[in-house]
Amino acid sequence: GGIGIKHFEFINEFTQSLAFRNREQPSPGNQPFQHDFRCKLPGPTGTSDIIINSEQLDSRASISDAEQIKITIKNQSRLNYVTLPLSMGFQVNKRRWSVFAKTGFQADIFLSRTVDEPQITLSHPQLQLRQDRPNKPKVNFKNSNPVVLNASLSAGIKYQMGSLWSVSLSPGLILPFSQREFNRDIQVDSKIYSLQVGLHYSLSSL
């Protein structure tokens, strides 16, 4: 096969609990009742850092360091790869019908990633999200795997409609050899099942 493009979309939703003592050092301009928390935003090609900006409902209330802050984050990320295939196969012909099988390797080379602004829920009776500061993730690619190796398997049938035209039907499977995420605690199952229907035109008679 030829060079291809792969596009993935992932929706992540996860919950983290942090002790109040693990809040960030006060940012310049923060009031004593305003608190920031750093969370990890896992994704299929790396982990992003995100700062959750919060403030107390009652500025005079006291929160102990041991109290747990529950943070739920839901976000969507998009990944793009260019795919370089290397395959071999065989084909058996009988009259107008053909049966074929192919196996080989694919290398997915990482091109780009975008991360949408996440939806955040902060669960604590004395805290709420600050509305004056957007909670935007800071994308960090240090855990990204720039090349993902895959094994590809496919089989199918082809029918020759005439001297030039044919149609084919081919199911396939792509199995990753390497992970898209280096962090072993955040793994993504990226097996791909496919079904290709083809219409072919031969130029051999020209």
C-alpha atoms as a printed R data frame, in Angstrom:
    type eleno elety resid chain resno       x       y       z
1   ATOM     1    CA   GLY     A     1   0.000   0.000   0.000
2   ATOM     2    CA   GLY     A     2   0.909   3.645  -0.259
3   ATOM     3    CA   ILE     A     3   1.575   6.383   2.275
4   ATOM     4    CA   GLY     A     4  -1.514   7.239   4.320
5   ATOM     5    CA   ILE     A     5  -2.815   9.617   6.968
6   ATOM     6    CA   LYS     A     6  -4.356   8.481  10.276
7   ATOM     7    CA   HIS     A     7  -6.577  10.654  12.436
8   ATOM     8    CA   PHE     A     8  -7.657   9.674  15.977
9   ATOM     9    CA   GLU     A     9 -10.060  11.393  18.350
10  ATOM    10    CA   PHE     A    10 -10.045  10.498  22.054
11  ATOM    11    CA   ILE     A    11 -12.379  11.578  24.840
12  ATOM    12    CA   ASN     A    12 -10.895  11.201  28.331
13  ATOM    13    CA   GLU     A    13 -12.736  11.514  31.623
14  ATOM    14    CA   PHE     A    14 -10.982  10.884  34.912
15  ATOM    15    CA   THR     A    15 -11.073  11.951  38.550
16  ATOM    16    CA   GLN     A    16  -8.172  12.905  40.790
17  ATOM    17    CA   SER     A    17  -8.184  13.525  44.539
18  ATOM    18    CA   LEU     A    18  -5.604  15.897  45.974
19  ATOM    19    CA   ALA     A    19  -4.962  16.866  49.555
20  ATOM    20    CA   PHE     A    20  -5.381  20.585  50.146
21  ATOM    21    CA   ARG     A    21  -1.747  20.698  51.260
22  ATOM    22    CA   ASN     A    22  -0.699  19.792  47.698
23  ATOM    23    CA   ARG     A    23  -1.930  23.095  46.279
24  ATOM    24    CA   GLU     A    24   0.494  25.193  44.267
25  ATOM    25    CA   GLN     A    25   2.471  28.045  45.718
26  ATOM    26    CA   PRO     A    26   0.384  31.233  45.522
27  ATOM    27    CA   SER     A    27   0.549  32.860  42.098
28  ATOM    28    CA   PRO     A    28   1.373  36.577  41.828
29  ATOM    29    CA   GLY     A    29  -1.820  38.509  42.447
30  ATOM    30    CA   ASN     A    30  -3.640  35.641  44.195
31  ATOM    31    CA   GLN     A    31  -5.623  36.481  47.303
32  ATOM    32    CA   PRO     A    32  -5.292  34.250  50.398
33  ATOM    33    CA   PHE     A    33  -8.668  32.653  49.580
34  ATOM    34    CA   GLN     A    34  -7.633  31.758  46.006
35  ATOM    35    CA   HIS     A    35  -5.895  28.395  45.482
36  ATOM    36    CA   ASP     A    36  -4.352  26.632  42.472
37  ATOM    37    CA   PHE     A    37  -3.994  22.870  41.979
38  ATOM    38    CA   ARG     A    38  -1.815  21.100  39.409
39  ATOM    39    CA   CYS     A    39  -3.277  18.021  37.707
40  ATOM    40    CA   LYS     A    40  -2.008  15.652  35.050
41  ATOM    41    CA   LEU     A    41  -4.128  15.376  31.930
42  ATOM    42    CA   PRO     A    42  -3.275  11.975  30.397
43  ATOM    43    CA   GLY     A    43  -3.591  11.433  26.684
44  ATOM    44    CA   PRO     A    44  -2.609   8.917  24.032
45  ATOM    45    CA   THR     A    45   0.548  10.806  23.023
46  ATOM    46    CA   GLY     A    46   1.677  12.372  26.231
47  ATOM    47    CA   THR     A    47   0.611  13.922  29.503
48  ATOM    48    CA   SER     A    48  -0.368  17.574  29.722
49  ATOM    49    CA   ASP     A    49  -0.171  19.715  32.844
50  ATOM    50    CA   ILE     A    50  -3.211  21.746  33.815
51  ATOM    51    CA   ILE     A    51  -3.565  24.283  36.615
52  ATOM    52    CA   ILE     A    52  -6.997  24.338  38.273
53  ATOM    53    CA   ASN     A    53  -7.750  27.842  39.548
54  ATOM    54    CA   SER     A    54 -10.161  27.909  42.485
55  ATOM    55    CA   GLU     A    55 -11.437  30.253  45.172
56  ATOM    56    CA   GLN     A    56 -13.227  29.819  48.457
57  ATOM    57    CA   LEU     A    57 -16.964  30.429  48.687
58  ATOM    58    CA   ASP     A    58 -16.330  32.023  52.072
59  ATOM    59    CA   SER     A    59 -13.062  33.929  52.095
60  ATOM    60    CA   ARG     A    60 -12.889  33.671  55.912
61  ATOM    61    CA   ALA     A    61 -13.390  29.898  56.092
62  ATOM    62    CA   SER     A    62 -10.545  27.604  57.115
63  ATOM    63    CA   ILE     A    63  -9.610  24.480  55.132
64  ATOM    64    CA   SER     A    64  -7.300  21.932  56.739
65  ATOM    65    CA   ASP     A    65  -4.316  20.584  54.801
66  ATOM    66    CA   ALA     A    66  -5.597  17.004  55.056
67  ATOM    67    CA   GLU     A    67  -8.938  17.701  53.355
68  ATOM    68    CA   GLN     A    68  -9.337  16.021  49.955
69  ATOM    69    CA   ILE     A    69 -10.181  18.026  46.842
70  ATOM    70    CA   LYS     A    70 -11.924  15.940  44.185
71  ATOM    71    CA   ILE     A    71 -11.367  17.136  40.612
72  ATOM    72    CA   THR     A    72 -13.061  15.584  37.577
73  ATOM    73    CA   ILE     A    73 -11.707  16.479  34.132
74  ATOM    74    CA   LYS     A    74 -13.197  15.603  30.757
75  ATOM    75    CA   ASN     A    75 -11.420  16.577  27.572
76  ATOM    76    CA   GLN     A    76 -11.050  15.668  23.924
77  ATOM    77    CA   SER     A    77  -7.799  15.361  21.995
78  ATOM    78    CA   ARG     A    78  -7.058  14.792  18.314
79  ATOM    79    CA   LEU     A    79  -4.005  13.068  16.869
80  ATOM    80    CA   ASN     A    80  -2.613  12.963  13.350
81  ATOM    81    CA   TYR     A    81  -0.060  10.531  11.936
82  ATOM    82    CA   VAL     A    82   1.475   9.812   8.553
83  ATOM    83    CA   THR     A    83   1.645   6.045   7.918
84  ATOM    84    CA   LEU     A    84   4.444   4.288   6.019
85  ATOM    85    CA   PRO     A    85   3.502   0.694   5.116
86  ATOM    86    CA   LEU     A    86   5.659  -2.278   4.142
87  ATOM    87    CA   SER     A    87   3.735  -5.416   3.216
88  ATOM    88    CA   MET     A    88   3.844  -8.626   1.211
89  ATOM    89    CA   GLY     A    89   1.099 -10.984   0.107
90  ATOM    90    CA   PHE     A    90  -0.077 -13.707  -2.189
91  ATOM    91    CA   GLN     A    91  -3.055 -14.190  -4.452
92  ATOM    92    CA   VAL     A    92  -4.788 -17.271  -5.872
93  ATOM    93    CA   ASN     A    93  -6.849 -16.859  -9.039
94  ATOM    94    CA   LYS     A    94  -9.654 -19.061 -10.324
95  ATOM    95    CA   ARG     A    95 -11.501 -17.790 -13.373
96  ATOM    96    CA   ARG     A    96 -12.898 -14.381 -12.436
97  ATOM    97    CA   TRP     A    97 -12.422 -14.851  -8.699
98  ATOM    98    CA   SER     A    98  -9.289 -14.195  -6.634
99  ATOM    99    CA   VAL     A    99  -8.461 -14.815  -2.990
100 ATOM   100    CA   PHE     A   100  -5.612 -12.842  -1.455
101 ATOM   101    CA   ALA     A   101  -3.882 -12.236   1.878
102 ATOM   102    CA   LYS     A   102  -1.389  -9.579   2.983
103 ATOM   103    CA   THR     A   103   0.791  -9.108   6.032
104 ATOM   104    CA   GLY     A   104   3.382  -6.538   6.930
105 ATOM   105    CA   PHE     A   105   4.304  -3.578   9.089
106 ATOM   106    CA   GLN     A   106   3.226   0.013   9.422
107 ATOM   107    CA   ALA     A   107   5.088   2.921  10.974
108 ATOM   108    CA   ASP     A   108   2.862   5.732  12.286
109 ATOM   109    CA   ILE     A   109   4.903   8.936  12.454
110 ATOM   110    CA   PHE     A   110   3.431  11.495  14.846
111 ATOM   111    CA   LEU     A   111   2.467  14.791  13.188
112 ATOM   112    CA   SER     A   112   0.324  16.860  15.530
113 ATOM   113    CA   ARG     A   113  -1.936  16.867  18.561
114 ATOM   114    CA   THR     A   114  -4.621  19.295  19.665
115 ATOM   115    CA   VAL     A   115  -6.268  19.349  23.099
116 ATOM   116    CA   ASP     A   116  -9.626  21.038  23.638
117 ATOM   117    CA   GLU     A   117 -10.309  23.152  26.702
118 ATOM   118    CA   PRO     A   118 -11.486  20.605  29.269
119 ATOM   119    CA   GLN     A   119 -14.687  20.462  31.270
120 ATOM   120    CA   ILE     A   120 -13.784  20.607  34.962
121 ATOM   121    CA   THR     A   121 -15.829  19.783  38.049
122 ATOM   122    CA   LEU     A   122 -14.436  20.735  41.451
123 ATOM   123    CA   SER     A   123 -15.999  18.882  44.390
124 ATOM   124    CA   HIS     A   124 -15.456  20.490  47.790
125 ATOM   125    CA   PRO     A   125 -17.983  22.323  49.983
126 ATOM   126    CA   GLN     A   126 -15.755  25.377  50.372
127 ATOM   127    CA   LEU     A   127 -14.275  25.727  46.863
128 ATOM   128    CA   GLN     A   128 -15.435  26.708  43.396
129 ATOM   129    CA   LEU     A   129 -13.705  27.311  40.055
130 ATOM   130    CA   ARG     A   130 -12.565  30.816  39.361
131 ATOM   131    CA   GLN     A   131 -14.423  32.382  36.456
132 ATOM   132    CA   ASP     A   132 -11.791  35.028  35.714
133 ATOM   133    CA   ARG     A   133  -9.099  32.493  34.743
134 ATOM   134    CA   PRO     A   134  -9.591  29.882  32.023
135 ATOM   135    CA   ASN     A   135  -8.295  26.406  32.865
136 ATOM   136    CA   LYS     A   136  -6.305  25.655  29.735
137 ATOM   137    CA   PRO     A   137  -3.973  22.649  29.573
138 ATOM   138    CA   LYS     A   138  -0.283  23.163  28.892
139 ATOM   139    CA   VAL     A   139   0.597  20.423  26.440
140 ATOM   140    CA   ASN     A   140   3.783  18.544  27.253
141 ATOM   141    CA   PHE     A   141   5.137  16.145  24.631
142 ATOM   142    CA   LYS     A   142   7.937  14.596  26.714
143 ATOM   143    CA   ASN     A   143   5.955  11.346  26.992
144 ATOM   144    CA   SER     A   144   5.040  11.244  23.322
145 ATOM   145    CA   ASN     A   145   6.157   8.338  21.175
146 ATOM   146    CA   PRO     A   146   7.158   9.895  17.818
147 ATOM   147    CA   VAL     A   147   6.963   6.569  15.921
148 ATOM   148    CA   VAL     A   148   4.455   3.773  16.577
149 ATOM   149    CA   LEU     A   149   5.099   0.394  14.937
150 ATOM   150    CA   ASN     A   150   2.166  -1.791  13.924
151 ATOM   151    CA   ALA     A   151   1.631  -5.205  12.405
152 ATOM   152    CA   SER     A   152  -0.998  -5.330   9.668
153 ATOM   153    CA   LEU     A   153  -3.012  -8.374   8.571
154 ATOM   154    CA   SER     A   154  -5.669  -8.522   5.889
155 ATOM   155    CA   ALA     A   155  -7.372 -10.990   3.591
156 ATOM   156    CA   GLY     A   156 -10.019 -10.663   0.945
157 ATOM   157    CA   ILE     A   157 -11.672 -11.640  -2.281
158 ATOM   158    CA   LYS     A   158 -11.698  -9.960  -5.679
159 ATOM   159    CA   TYR     A   159 -14.024 -10.373  -8.636
160 ATOM   160    CA   GLN     A   160 -12.913  -9.474 -12.154
161 ATOM   161    CA   MET     A   161 -15.871  -7.846 -13.926
162 ATOM   162    CA   GLY     A   162 -14.071  -7.493 -17.244
163 ATOM   163    CA   SER     A   163 -10.638  -6.989 -18.704
164 ATOM   164    CA   LEU     A   164 -10.123  -3.687 -16.865
165 ATOM   165    CA   TRP     A   165 -12.512  -3.457 -13.911
166 ATOM   166    CA   SER     A   166 -12.664  -5.463 -10.671
167 ATOM   167    CA   VAL     A   167 -14.172  -5.157  -7.192
168 ATOM   168    CA   SER     A   168 -12.778  -6.387  -3.886
169 ATOM   169    CA   LEU     A   169 -13.757  -6.880  -0.265
170 ATOM   170    CA   SER     A   170 -11.053  -7.084   2.408
171 ATOM   171    CA   PRO     A   171 -11.297  -7.151   6.254
172 ATOM   172    CA   GLY     A   172  -8.134  -6.252   8.137
173 ATOM   173    CA   LEU     A   173  -6.523  -5.863  11.541
174 ATOM   174    CA   ILE     A   174  -3.741  -3.552  12.743
175 ATOM   175    CA   LEU     A   175  -1.944  -4.475  15.991
176 ATOM   176    CA   PRO     A   176   0.436  -1.985  17.667
177 ATOM   177    CA   PHE     A   177   3.923  -3.190  18.576
178 ATOM   178    CA   SER     A   178   4.738  -0.051  20.557
179 ATOM   179    CA   GLN     A   179   2.596   2.231  22.703
180 ATOM   180    CA   ARG     A   180   1.512   5.712  21.740
181 ATOM   181    CA   GLU     A   181   2.140   6.760  25.366
182 ATOM   182    CA   PHE     A   182   5.416   6.125  27.228
183 ATOM   183    CA   ASN     A   183   3.691   6.323  30.621
184 ATOM   184    CA   ARG     A   184   2.814   2.686  31.406
185 ATOM   185    CA   ASP     A   185   0.003   3.791  33.726
186 ATOM   186    CA   ILE     A   186  -1.794   5.503  30.841
187 ATOM   187    CA   GLN     A   187  -2.060   3.077  27.960
188 ATOM   188    CA   VAL     A   188  -4.377   3.305  24.984
189 ATOM   189    CA   ASP     A   189  -5.688   0.266  23.143
190 ATOM   190    CA   SER     A   190  -5.309   1.287  19.505
191 ATOM   191    CA   LYS     A   191  -6.090  -1.940  17.696
192 ATOM   192    CA   ILE     A   192  -7.811  -1.066  14.427
193 ATOM   193    CA   TYR     A   193 -10.355  -3.248  12.651
194 ATOM   194    CA   SER     A   194 -11.116  -2.342   9.072
195 ATOM   195    CA   LEU     A   195 -13.293  -3.393   6.159
196 ATOM   196    CA   GLN     A   196 -12.246  -2.132   2.749
197 ATOM   197    CA   VAL     A   197 -14.407  -2.210  -0.358
198 ATOM   198    CA   GLY     A   198 -12.514  -1.445  -3.551
199 ATOM   199    CA   LEU     A   199 -13.231  -0.665  -7.173
200 ATOM   200    CA   HIS     A   200 -10.133  -1.214  -9.324
201 ATOM   201    CA   TYR     A   201  -9.187  -0.175 -12.841
202 ATOM   202    CA   SER     A   202  -6.224  -1.758 -14.591
203 ATOM   203    CA   LEU     A   203  -3.900   0.242 -16.829
204 ATOM   204    CA   SER     A   204  -2.045  -2.855 -18.042
205 ATOM   205    CA   SER     A   205  -3.630  -2.711 -21.486
206 ATOM   206    CA   LEU     A   206  -2.396   0.814 -22.191
